[in-house]
Amino acid sequence: MNFDEINRELLSFLDASPTAFHASANMQDRLERAGYTKLFEGESWRLQAGQGYYVTRNESALIAFFIPKRDFVGFQVMASHSDSPAFRVKTNAEIEVEKRYLKLNVEKYGGMLCAPWLDRPLSVAGRIVLRTPEGVRSQLVNVDRDLMMIPNLAIHMNRQVNDGYAYNAQKDLLPLLGEGGAETAKDALSRLIAGEAGVAAEDILDMDLFLYNRMKGTVYGMNGEFIAAPHLDDLQCAFSSLNGLLAATPKDSVAVHCVLDNEEVGSQTKQGAASTFLRDVLERINAGLGRDGEAYRKAVASSFMVSADNAHSFHPNYAEKADPTNRPYMNGGIVIKYSANQKYTTDAVSGAIFREICTRAGVPYQTFHNRSDMEGGSTLGNISTRQVSLNCVDIGLAQLAMHSCYETAGSRDTGYLIQAAREFFSSSIQAMGDGNYRLY
Ligand code: ZN
């Protein structure tokens, strides 16, 4: 595996993906270049064996699939998410301060570490929705320059700040955009965005805009052991899943690369893991190949989902936060996550199947449990199985500083997940009786 090449590609994908919309657009470009055909949910699908297709919902969630030449036994799904915690720009965002400064009114999207967002160049990206003669259309925007900053309060004005500080999102976290005064304040942002997008400001009907960290991704460490970048959670998994799909040779199962949105806010949207998006697509693949409902249910029984969302690495400064016997390390391979209360879907069957896939792919794996006295987080798998109930394993790549706007991960783990995803998408998992599966 050429880890340097993989990291270069990963970091350029991350740099080009400041929002879920951009991540989706970049994945669509890759799929187009690989010969995949775009489908729309609002049109009829004519599917052919031996072909790849993709479909998006809300422009921010994407499902790509490749249909094998032979009649398929099931679906091999790898699910990740396109969104990350960020600040969303509110409507009427411009706030003038004493006619000297212009700042923006923003609110939190998801649960971020606040401190890393301060004192660093930020900009804004997302989508705008424009008036057209027929109705509306959307367009992605990214103001590709250092545009704003959330400045800290000087330590002289809060001597206790290093003893711990509770950030107030309405007071402490509003970015400085420019100088105020005269007529500049009102609609300053929509005029700026209109200029960037090359459209008339009065044609912009609404906007989904998010702040993002301008700092580029990098490889670091004494021997280049680590990578750091915005959005590693979860675009590192989405990138690996896509690369695994494009390198795979699906033989007896439909390979499904599924990237959902809104994981960071609970997945309860039309494009989130709780939605019907995945189920709708799988049912339409089944029907589009002339198969009936019985064939669909048989296929689901012989299907498998890898819910791929980044995992917590053991932290060198906080050994006490890790479980005593399950301590994943960066570059230690793919992390298989377990939780007795099933916040992670892994059970002995799905864990065993995934371990076998890693072994066949020749990549290392390790295990994660929360400490028994810590609750921990949740992710896509257990939400998604409400719509499509299939064997599921929760995995991720070990990282530090999860939900910072600049996260750290291992420089070899992306390559491991690509290899495992390639093996997974090339395989089939056929139900031979409950608890008994053929892996081939
Ligand atoms: Zn995540």
CSV table of C-alpha atoms and ligand atoms in Angstrom, one decimal:
chain,number,residue,atom,x,y,z
A,1,MET,CA,0.0,0.0,0.0
A,2,ASN,CA,1.3,3.5,-0.9
A,3,PHE,CA,0.3,5.3,2.3
A,4,ASP,CA,1.8,8.6,1.2
A,5,GLU,CA,-0.3,8.6,-2.0
A,6,ILE,CA,-3.4,7.7,0.0
A,7,ASN,CA,-2.8,10.5,2.5
A,8,ARG,CA,-2.2,13.0,-0.3
A,9,GLU,CA,-5.5,12.1,-1.8
A,10,LEU,CA,-7.4,12.0,1.5
A,11,LEU,CA,-6.1,15.4,2.5
A,12,SER,CA,-7.0,17.0,-0.9
A,13,PHE,CA,-10.5,15.5,-0.6
A,14,LEU,CA,-10.8,17.0,2.9
A,15,ASP,CA,-9.5,20.4,1.8
A,16,ALA,CA,-12.1,20.4,-1.0
A,17,SER,CA,-14.9,19.3,1.3
A,18,PRO,CA,-15.7,22.2,3.7
A,19,THR,CA,-19.4,21.0,4.1
A,20,ALA,CA,-21.4,17.8,3.6
A,21,PHE,CA,-22.6,19.3,0.3
A,22,HIS,CA,-19.1,19.6,-1.0
A,23,ALA,CA,-18.1,16.2,0.2
A,24,SER,CA,-21.0,14.8,-1.7
A,25,ALA,CA,-20.1,16.8,-4.8
A,26,ASN,CA,-16.5,15.6,-4.7
A,27,MET,CA,-17.6,11.9,-4.3
A,28,GLN,CA,-20.0,12.4,-7.3
A,29,ASP,CA,-17.0,13.6,-9.4
A,30,ARG,CA,-15.0,10.5,-8.5
A,31,LEU,CA,-18.0,8.3,-9.3
A,32,GLU,CA,-18.6,10.0,-12.7
A,33,ARG,CA,-14.9,9.5,-13.6
A,34,ALA,CA,-15.3,5.8,-12.7
A,35,GLY,CA,-18.2,5.5,-15.1
A,36,TYR,CA,-21.1,5.5,-12.5
A,37,THR,CA,-24.4,6.8,-13.7
A,38,LYS,CA,-26.4,9.4,-11.8
A,39,LEU,CA,-30.0,8.5,-10.8
A,40,PHE,CA,-32.7,10.8,-9.5
A,41,GLU,CA,-35.2,9.7,-6.9
A,42,GLY,CA,-37.9,11.5,-8.8
A,43,GLU,CA,-37.5,9.5,-12.0
A,44,SER,CA,-37.9,5.9,-13.0
A,45,TRP,CA,-34.8,3.7,-12.7
A,46,ARG,CA,-33.7,1.4,-15.5
A,47,LEU,CA,-30.9,-0.7,-14.0
A,48,GLN,CA,-28.5,-3.1,-15.6
A,49,ALA,CA,-26.4,-5.8,-14.1
A,50,GLY,CA,-22.6,-5.1,-14.3
A,51,GLN,CA,-23.2,-1.3,-13.9
A,52,GLY,CA,-22.5,1.3,-11.2
A,53,TYR,CA,-25.0,4.0,-10.2
A,54,TYR,CA,-25.4,6.7,-7.6
A,55,VAL,CA,-28.1,8.9,-6.2
A,56,THR,CA,-28.1,11.8,-3.8
A,57,ARG,CA,-30.7,13.2,-1.3
A,58,ASN,CA,-30.7,16.8,-0.2
A,59,GLU,CA,-27.4,17.0,-2.1
A,60,SER,CA,-25.7,16.0,1.1
A,61,ALA,CA,-26.3,12.3,1.4
A,62,LEU,CA,-25.1,9.9,-1.3
A,63,ILE,CA,-25.6,6.2,-2.1
A,64,ALA,CA,-23.5,4.6,-4.8
A,65,PHE,CA,-23.9,1.0,-5.8
A,66,PHE,CA,-22.5,-1.5,-8.2
A,67,ILE,CA,-24.7,-4.4,-9.4
A,68,PRO,CA,-22.8,-7.6,-10.1
A,69,LYS,CA,-23.2,-9.4,-13.5
A,70,ARG,CA,-24.8,-12.4,-11.8
A,71,ASP,CA,-28.2,-12.4,-10.0
A,72,PHE,CA,-27.3,-11.1,-6.5
A,73,VAL,CA,-27.7,-12.8,-3.2
A,74,GLY,CA,-27.6,-9.6,-1.0
A,75,PHE,CA,-26.3,-6.2,-0.3
A,76,GLN,CA,-22.9,-5.3,1.1
A,77,VAL,CA,-23.4,-1.9,2.6
A,78,MET,CA,-20.8,0.4,4.1
A,79,ALA,CA,-22.3,3.4,5.8
A,80,SER,CA,-20.5,6.6,6.9
A,81,HIS,CA,-21.6,10.2,7.4
A,82,SER,CA,-20.9,13.4,5.5
A,83,ASP,CA,-21.5,16.0,8.2
A,84,SER,CA,-19.3,17.3,11.0
A,85,PRO,CA,-20.0,19.7,13.9
A,86,ALA,CA,-19.7,23.3,12.8
A,87,PHE,CA,-21.3,26.7,13.2
A,88,ARG,CA,-24.3,27.4,11.0
A,89,VAL,CA,-24.9,30.9,9.8
A,90,LYS,CA,-28.3,32.2,11.0
A,91,THR,CA,-30.8,34.2,8.9
A,92,ASN,CA,-30.2,38.0,9.1
A,93,ALA,CA,-26.8,37.2,10.3
A,94,GLU,CA,-25.1,40.6,10.2
A,95,ILE,CA,-24.6,42.3,13.6
A,96,GLU,CA,-23.1,45.7,13.7
A,97,VAL,CA,-21.2,46.6,16.8
A,98,GLU,CA,-20.9,50.3,17.7
A,99,LYS,CA,-20.9,51.0,13.9
A,100,ARG,CA,-17.2,49.9,13.9
A,101,TYR,CA,-17.4,46.2,13.6
A,102,LEU,CA,-19.4,43.7,11.7
A,103,LYS,CA,-19.9,40.2,13.2
A,104,LEU,CA,-22.0,37.3,12.2
A,105,ASN,CA,-24.8,35.6,14.2
A,106,VAL,CA,-24.2,31.8,14.1
A,107,GLU,CA,-25.4,28.8,16.0
A,108,LYS,CA,-24.0,25.4,16.8
A,109,TYR,CA,-24.6,22.4,14.5
A,110,GLY,CA,-23.7,19.3,16.5
A,111,GLY,CA,-21.5,18.9,19.6
A,112,MET,CA,-18.2,20.5,18.9
A,113,LEU,CA,-15.1,21.3,21.0
A,114,CYS,CA,-15.5,25.0,21.0
A,115,ALA,CA,-12.0,26.2,21.9
A,116,PRO,CA,-10.2,25.1,18.7
A,117,TRP,CA,-12.5,27.4,16.6
A,118,LEU,CA,-11.1,30.5,18.2
A,119,ASP,CA,-8.2,32.6,16.9
A,120,ARG,CA,-7.8,30.9,13.5
A,121,PRO,CA,-8.8,31.9,10.0
A,122,LEU,CA,-12.3,30.7,9.1
A,123,SER,CA,-14.5,31.0,6.1
A,124,VAL,CA,-18.0,30.1,5.0
A,125,ALA,CA,-19.3,27.5,2.6
A,126,GLY,CA,-22.5,25.7,1.8
A,127,ARG,CA,-25.4,26.1,-0.7
A,128,ILE,CA,-27.6,28.9,-1.8
A,129,VAL,CA,-31.0,28.5,-3.3
A,130,LEU,CA,-31.8,30.8,-6.2
A,131,ARG,CA,-35.0,32.0,-7.9
A,132,THR,CA,-35.4,30.7,-11.4
A,133,PRO,CA,-38.1,31.4,-14.0
A,134,GLU,CA,-39.4,27.8,-13.3
A,135,GLY,CA,-39.0,27.7,-9.6
A,136,VAL,CA,-35.8,27.4,-7.5
A,137,ARG,CA,-32.4,25.8,-8.0
A,138,SER,CA,-29.5,25.3,-5.6
A,139,GLN,CA,-25.8,26.1,-6.1
A,140,LEU,CA,-22.8,25.3,-3.9
A,141,VAL,CA,-20.6,28.1,-2.7
A,142,ASN,CA,-17.3,28.3,-0.9
A,143,VAL,CA,-15.6,31.6,-0.1
A,144,ASP,CA,-12.1,30.3,-0.7
A,145,ARG,CA,-10.1,32.8,1.4
A,146,ASP,CA,-9.5,33.7,5.0
A,147,LEU,CA,-12.7,35.6,5.7
A,148,MET,CA,-13.3,35.8,9.5
A,149,MET,CA,-12.1,34.9,12.9
A,150,ILE,CA,-13.6,34.3,16.4
A,151,PRO,CA,-11.1,36.3,18.6
A,152,ASN,CA,-10.5,35.2,22.2
A,153,LEU,CA,-10.9,37.6,25.0
A,154,ALA,CA,-7.4,38.7,26.3
A,155,ILE,CA,-6.2,36.9,29.4
A,156,HIS,CA,-5.9,40.3,31.1
A,157,MET,CA,-9.7,40.5,31.1
A,158,ASN,CA,-10.3,37.0,32.4
A,159,ARG,CA,-7.4,35.8,34.5
A,160,GLN,CA,-9.3,32.6,35.4
A,161,VAL,CA,-9.8,31.5,31.9
A,162,ASN,CA,-7.2,28.7,32.1
A,163,ASP,CA,-9.0,27.1,35.0
A,164,GLY,CA,-11.8,26.1,32.7
A,165,TYR,CA,-14.3,28.2,30.7
A,166,ALA,CA,-17.9,27.6,29.8
A,167,TYR,CA,-18.4,29.0,26.3
A,168,ASN,CA,-21.7,30.8,25.7
A,169,ALA,CA,-22.6,30.2,22.0
A,170,GLN,CA,-24.5,33.5,21.7
A,171,LYS,CA,-21.8,35.6,23.3
A,172,ASP,CA,-18.3,34.0,22.9
A,173,LEU,CA,-18.5,32.4,19.5
A,174,LEU,CA,-19.6,35.0,17.0
A,175,PRO,CA,-17.0,35.6,14.2
A,176,LEU,CA,-15.7,39.0,13.3
A,177,LEU,CA,-16.4,39.5,9.6
A,178,GLY,CA,-15.3,43.1,8.9
A,179,GLU,CA,-15.8,46.8,9.8
A,180,GLY,CA,-19.2,48.3,10.2
A,181,GLY,CA,-20.6,51.7,9.5
A,182,ALA,CA,-22.5,53.4,6.6
A,183,GLU,CA,-24.6,51.0,4.5
A,184,THR,CA,-22.2,48.1,4.6
A,185,ALA,CA,-23.9,46.1,7.3
A,186,LYS,CA,-27.3,45.0,6.1
A,187,ASP,CA,-27.2,42.0,3.7
A,188,ALA,CA,-23.4,42.2,3.7
A,189,LEU,CA,-23.1,38.5,3.7
A,190,SER,CA,-25.6,37.7,1.0
A,191,ARG,CA,-24.0,40.4,-1.2
A,192,LEU,CA,-20.6,38.8,-0.6
A,193,ILE,CA,-22.0,35.3,-1.3
A,194,ALA,CA,-23.7,36.5,-4.4
A,195,GLY,CA,-20.5,38.0,-5.7
A,196,GLU,CA,-18.6,34.8,-5.0
A,197,ALA,CA,-21.4,32.7,-6.7
A,198,GLY,CA,-21.7,35.1,-9.7
A,199,VAL,CA,-25.4,35.6,-9.1
A,200,ALA,CA,-27.6,38.6,-8.2
A,201,ALA,CA,-28.1,39.0,-4.5
A,202,GLU,CA,-31.9,39.5,-4.9
A,203,ASP,CA,-32.1,36.1,-6.6
A,204,ILE,CA,-30.9,34.3,-3.5
A,205,LEU,CA,-34.0,33.1,-1.6
A,206,ASP,CA,-32.3,31.1,1.2
A,207,MET,CA,-28.9,29.7,2.2
A,208,ASP,CA,-27.4,26.8,4.2
A,209,LEU,CA,-24.1,28.2,5.2
A,210,PHE,CA,-21.5,26.8,7.6
A,211,LEU,CA,-18.3,28.2,9.0
A,212,TYR,CA,-15.2,26.1,8.4
A,213,ASN,CA,-11.6,26.0,9.5
A,214,ARG,CA,-9.2,27.3,6.7
A,215,MET,CA,-6.2,25.3,8.0
A,216,LYS,CA,-5.2,22.6,5.4
A,217,GLY,CA,-4.7,19.0,6.4
A,218,THR,CA,-1.2,17.8,7.1
A,219,VAL,CA,1.0,14.8,7.8
A,220,TYR,CA,3.0,15.1,11.0
A,221,GLY,CA,5.0,13.2,13.6
A,222,MET,CA,8.7,12.3,13.9
A,223,ASN,CA,8.2,9.8,11.0
A,224,GLY,CA,5.0,11.1,9.5
A,225,GLU,CA,2.9,8.8,11.7
A,226,PHE,CA,-0.1,11.0,12.0
A,227,ILE,CA,-2.4,13.1,9.9
A,228,ALA,CA,-4.4,16.1,11.0
A,229,ALA,CA,-7.3,17.8,9.2
A,230,PRO,CA,-10.8,19.1,9.6
A,231,HIS,CA,-13.6,16.6,9.2
A,232,LEU,CA,-11.7,13.3,9.7
A,233,ASP,CA,-14.8,12.3,11.6
A,234,ASP,CA,-16.3,11.0,9.4
A,235,LEU,CA,-14.9,11.8,5.9
A,236,GLN,CA,-11.9,9.6,6.6
A,237,CYS,CA,-14.3,6.6,6.6
A,238,ALA,CA,-16.4,8.0,3.7
A,239,PHE,CA,-13.2,8.4,1.6
A,240,SER,CA,-12.0,4.9,2.5
A,241,SER,CA,-15.4,3.4,1.7
A,242,LEU,CA,-15.6,5.1,-1.7
A,243,ASN,CA,-12.0,4.0,-2.6
A,244,GLY,CA,-12.8,0.5,-1.5
A,245,LEU,CA,-15.9,0.4,-3.7
A,246,LEU,CA,-14.0,1.7,-6.8
A,247,ALA,CA,-11.2,-0.9,-6.3
A,248,ALA,CA,-13.6,-3.8,-5.6
A,249,THR,CA,-15.0,-6.5,-7.9
A,250,PRO,CA,-18.5,-7.3,-6.7
A,251,LYS,CA,-19.4,-10.8,-7.8
A,252,ASP,CA,-22.5,-12.1,-6.1
A,253,SER,CA,-23.7,-9.1,-4.0
A,254,VAL,CA,-24.6,-5.5,-4.7
A,255,ALA,CA,-21.9,-3.3,-3.2
A,256,VAL,CA,-23.4,-0.2,-1.6
A,257,HIS,CA,-21.4,2.9,-0.5
A,258,CYS,CA,-23.8,4.9,1.7
A,259,VAL,CA,-22.9,8.3,3.1
A,260,LEU,CA,-25.7,9.8,5.2
A,261,ASP,CA,-26.1,13.3,6.6
A,262,ASN,CA,-27.0,14.8,10.0
A,263,GLU,CA,-25.4,12.1,12.1
A,264,GLU,CA,-24.0,14.8,14.4
A,265,VAL,CA,-27.6,16.0,15.2
A,266,GLY,CA,-29.2,12.6,15.7
A,267,SER,CA,-29.9,11.4,12.1
A,268,GLN,CA,-33.6,12.2,12.2
A,269,THR,CA,-33.9,13.9,8.8
A,270,LYS,CA,-34.9,12.8,5.4
A,271,GLN,CA,-31.2,12.4,4.5
A,272,GLY,CA,-30.1,10.9,7.8
A,273,ALA,CA,-29.7,7.3,9.0
A,274,ALA,CA,-33.2,7.3,10.5
A,275,SER,CA,-34.7,8.1,7.1
A,276,THR,CA,-35.9,5.7,4.4
A,277,PHE,CA,-33.1,6.7,2.0
A,278,LEU,CA,-31.1,3.5,2.2
A,279,ARG,CA,-34.3,1.3,2.3
A,280,ASP,CA,-35.8,3.1,-0.7
A,281,VAL,CA,-32.6,2.7,-2.7
A,282,LEU,CA,-32.2,-1.0,-1.8
A,283,GLU,CA,-35.9,-1.7,-2.6
A,284,ARG,CA,-35.6,0.1,-5.9
A,285,ILE,CA,-32.4,-1.8,-6.9
A,286,ASN,CA,-34.4,-5.0,-6.2
A,287,ALA,CA,-37.4,-3.9,-8.1
A,288,GLY,CA,-35.4,-2.3,-10.9
A,289,LEU,CA,-33.9,-5.8,-11.7
A,290,GLY,CA,-37.4,-7.3,-11.8
A,291,ARG,CA,-37.3,-9.0,-8.5
A,292,ASP,CA,-40.3,-9.3,-6.1
A,293,GLY,CA,-40.7,-8.5,-2.3
A,294,GLU,CA,-39.9,-12.1,-1.3
A,295,ALA,CA,-36.6,-11.8,-3.2
A,296,TYR,CA,-35.9,-8.5,-1.4
A,297,ARG,CA,-36.4,-10.0,2.0
A,298,LYS,CA,-34.2,-13.0,1.2
A,299,ALA,CA,-31.5,-10.6,0.0
A,300,VAL,CA,-31.7,-8.5,3.2
A,301,ALA,CA,-31.2,-11.8,5.2
A,302,SER,CA,-28.0,-12.3,3.2
A,303,SER,CA,-26.8,-8.7,3.6
A,304,PHE,CA,-24.3,-7.1,5.9
A,305,MET,CA,-23.7,-3.5,6.9
A,306,VAL,CA,-20.5,-2.0,8.1
A,307,SER,CA,-21.3,1.2,10.0
A,308,ALA,CA,-18.1,3.1,9.7
A,309,ASP,CA,-17.7,6.1,11.9
A,310,ASN,CA,-14.4,7.1,13.6
A,311,ALA,CA,-13.4,5.8,17.0
A,312,HIS,CA,-11.6,7.2,20.0
A,313,SER,CA,-7.9,6.4,20.1
A,314,PHE,CA,-6.2,5.9,23.5
A,315,HIS,CA,-5.0,9.4,24.4
A,316,PRO,CA,-1.4,9.7,25.6
A,317,ASN,CA,-2.3,12.3,28.1
A,318,TYR,CA,-5.5,10.6,29.4
A,319,ALA,CA,-4.8,6.9,29.9
A,320,GLU,CA,-7.4,6.9,32.6
A,321,LYS,CA,-10.2,7.6,30.1
A,322,ALA,CA,-9.6,4.3,28.2
A,323,ASP,CA,-11.1,0.9,29.0
A,324,PRO,CA,-8.6,-1.3,30.9
A,325,THR,CA,-8.5,-4.1,28.3
A,326,ASN,CA,-9.6,-2.5,25.0
A,327,ARG,CA,-7.3,0.3,24.1
A,328,PRO,CA,-7.2,1.2,20.4
A,329,TYR,CA,-4.2,3.1,19.1
A,330,MET,CA,-3.7,5.1,15.9
A,331,ASN,CA,-2.2,3.0,13.2
A,332,GLY,CA,-3.3,-0.1,15.1
A,333,GLY,CA,-5.8,-0.9,12.4
A,334,ILE,CA,-9.6,-0.8,12.1
A,335,VAL,CA,-11.4,-0.4,15.4
A,336,ILE,CA,-14.4,-2.8,16.0
A,337,LYS,CA,-16.7,-1.1,18.5
A,338,TYR,CA,-18.7,-2.9,21.1
A,339,SER,CA,-21.4,-1.7,23.5
A,340,ALA,CA,-23.5,-3.9,25.7
A,341,ASN,CA,-26.5,-1.5,25.4
A,342,GLN,CA,-26.2,-1.8,21.6
A,343,LYS,CA,-25.4,1.8,20.9
A,344,TYR,CA,-23.0,0.0,18.7
A,345,THR,CA,-24.6,-2.8,16.7
A,346,THR,CA,-21.6,-5.3,16.9
A,347,ASP,CA,-22.5,-8.7,18.2
A,348,ALA,CA,-20.5,-12.0,18.1
A,349,VAL,CA,-21.8,-12.8,14.6
A,350,SER,CA,-21.1,-9.5,12.9
A,351,GLY,CA,-17.9,-9.1,14.9
A,352,ALA,CA,-16.7,-12.5,13.7
A,353,ILE,CA,-17.6,-11.8,10.1
A,354,PHE,CA,-15.8,-8.5,10.1
A,355,ARG,CA,-12.7,-9.9,11.7
A,356,GLU,CA,-12.7,-12.6,9.0
A,357,ILE,CA,-12.9,-9.9,6.3
A,358,CYS,CA,-10.0,-8.0,7.8
A,359,THR,CA,-7.9,-11.1,8.0
A,360,ARG,CA,-8.7,-11.9,4.4
A,361,ALA,CA,-7.8,-8.4,3.4
A,362,GLY,CA,-4.5,-8.7,5.4
A,363,VAL,CA,-5.2,-5.6,7.6
A,364,PRO,CA,-5.0,-5.3,11.4
A,365,TYR,CA,-7.9,-4.7,13.6
A,366,GLN,CA,-8.4,-3.8,17.3
A,367,THR,CA,-11.4,-3.4,19.6
A,368,PHE,CA,-13.1,-0.6,21.5
A,369,HIS,CA,-15.4,-0.6,24.5
A,370,ASN,CA,-16.2,2.4,26.6
A,371,ARG,CA,-15.1,2.2,30.2
A,372,SER,CA,-17.9,0.6,32.2
A,373,ASP,CA,-18.5,3.9,34.1
A,374,MET,CA,-18.7,6.0,30.9
A,375,GLU,CA,-21.7,6.2,28.6
A,376,GLY,CA,-19.9,7.1,25.3
A,377,GLY,CA,-21.5,8.1,22.0
A,378,SER,CA,-23.7,6.6,19.4
A,379,THR,CA,-23.6,6.4,15.6
A,380,LEU,CA,-25.3,5.3,12.4
A,381,GLY,CA,-25.7,1.5,12.7
A,382,ASN,CA,-28.3,1.1,15.4
A,383,ILE,CA,-30.4,4.0,13.9
A,384,SER,CA,-30.2,2.7,10.3
A,385,THR,CA,-31.3,-0.8,11.2
A,386,ARG,CA,-34.7,0.4,12.1
A,387,GLN,CA,-35.3,0.9,8.4
A,388,VAL,CA,-33.2,-1.9,7.0
A,389,SER,CA,-32.7,-4.6,9.6
A,390,LEU,CA,-29.6,-6.6,8.7
A,391,ASN,CA,-26.4,-7.9,10.3
A,392,CYS,CA,-24.3,-4.9,11.2
A,393,VAL,CA,-20.9,-4.2,12.7
A,394,ASP,CA,-19.8,-0.8,14.1
A,395,ILE,CA,-16.2,0.1,13.2
A,396,GLY,CA,-14.1,3.2,12.8
A,397,LEU,CA,-10.5,4.5,12.6
A,398,ALA,CA,-8.8,5.6,15.8
A,399,GLN,CA,-8.5,9.3,16.2
A,400,LEU,CA,-7.8,12.0,18.8
A,401,ALA,CA,-9.6,15.3,19.4
A,402,MET,CA,-12.9,14.0,17.9
A,403,HIS,CA,-15.2,17.0,17.1
A,404,SER,CA,-12.4,19.5,17.2
A,405,CYS,CA,-12.2,21.5,14.0
A,406,TYR,CA,-8.8,20.0,13.5
A,407,GLU,CA,-8.5,16.3,14.4
A,408,THR,CA,-5.7,13.8,14.5
A,409,ALA,CA,-5.6,10.3,13.1
A,410,GLY,CA,-3.0,7.6,12.1
A,411,SER,CA,-1.3,7.9,8.7
A,412,ARG,CA,-1.6,4.2,7.9
A,413,ASP,CA,-5.2,3.5,9.0
A,414,THR,CA,-6.9,5.0,5.9
A,415,GLY,CA,-5.0,2.5,3.8
A,416,TYR,CA,-6.2,-0.4,6.0
A,417,LEU,CA,-9.8,0.6,5.8
A,418,ILE,CA,-9.6,1.0,2.0
A,419,GLN,CA,-8.2,-2.6,1.8
A,420,ALA,CA,-10.9,-3.9,4.1
A,421,ALA,CA,-13.6,-2.1,2.2
A,422,ARG,CA,-12.4,-3.5,-1.1
A,423,GLU,CA,-12.5,-7.0,0.4
A,424,PHE,CA,-15.9,-6.4,1.9
A,425,PHE,CA,-17.4,-5.0,-1.3
A,426,SER,CA,-16.0,-8.0,-3.3
A,427,SER,CA,-17.4,-10.5,-0.9
A,428,SER,CA,-20.8,-12.0,-0.2
A,429,ILE,CA,-22.3,-13.1,3.1
A,430,GLN,CA,-25.0,-15.7,2.5
A,431,ALA,CA,-27.4,-16.7,5.2
A,432,MET,CA,-27.3,-20.5,5.5
A,433,GLY,CA,-29.6,-20.6,8.6
A,434,ASP,CA,-29.8,-18.2,11.5
A,435,GLY,CA,-26.3,-17.7,12.9
A,436,ASN,CA,-24.7,-19.6,10.1
A,437,TYR,CA,-23.2,-17.7,7.2
A,438,ARG,CA,-21.2,-18.5,4.1
A,439,LEU,CA,-18.4,-15.9,3.4
A,440,TYR,CA,-17.1,-16.0,-0.1
B,1,ZN,ZN,-18.8,10.5,13.4
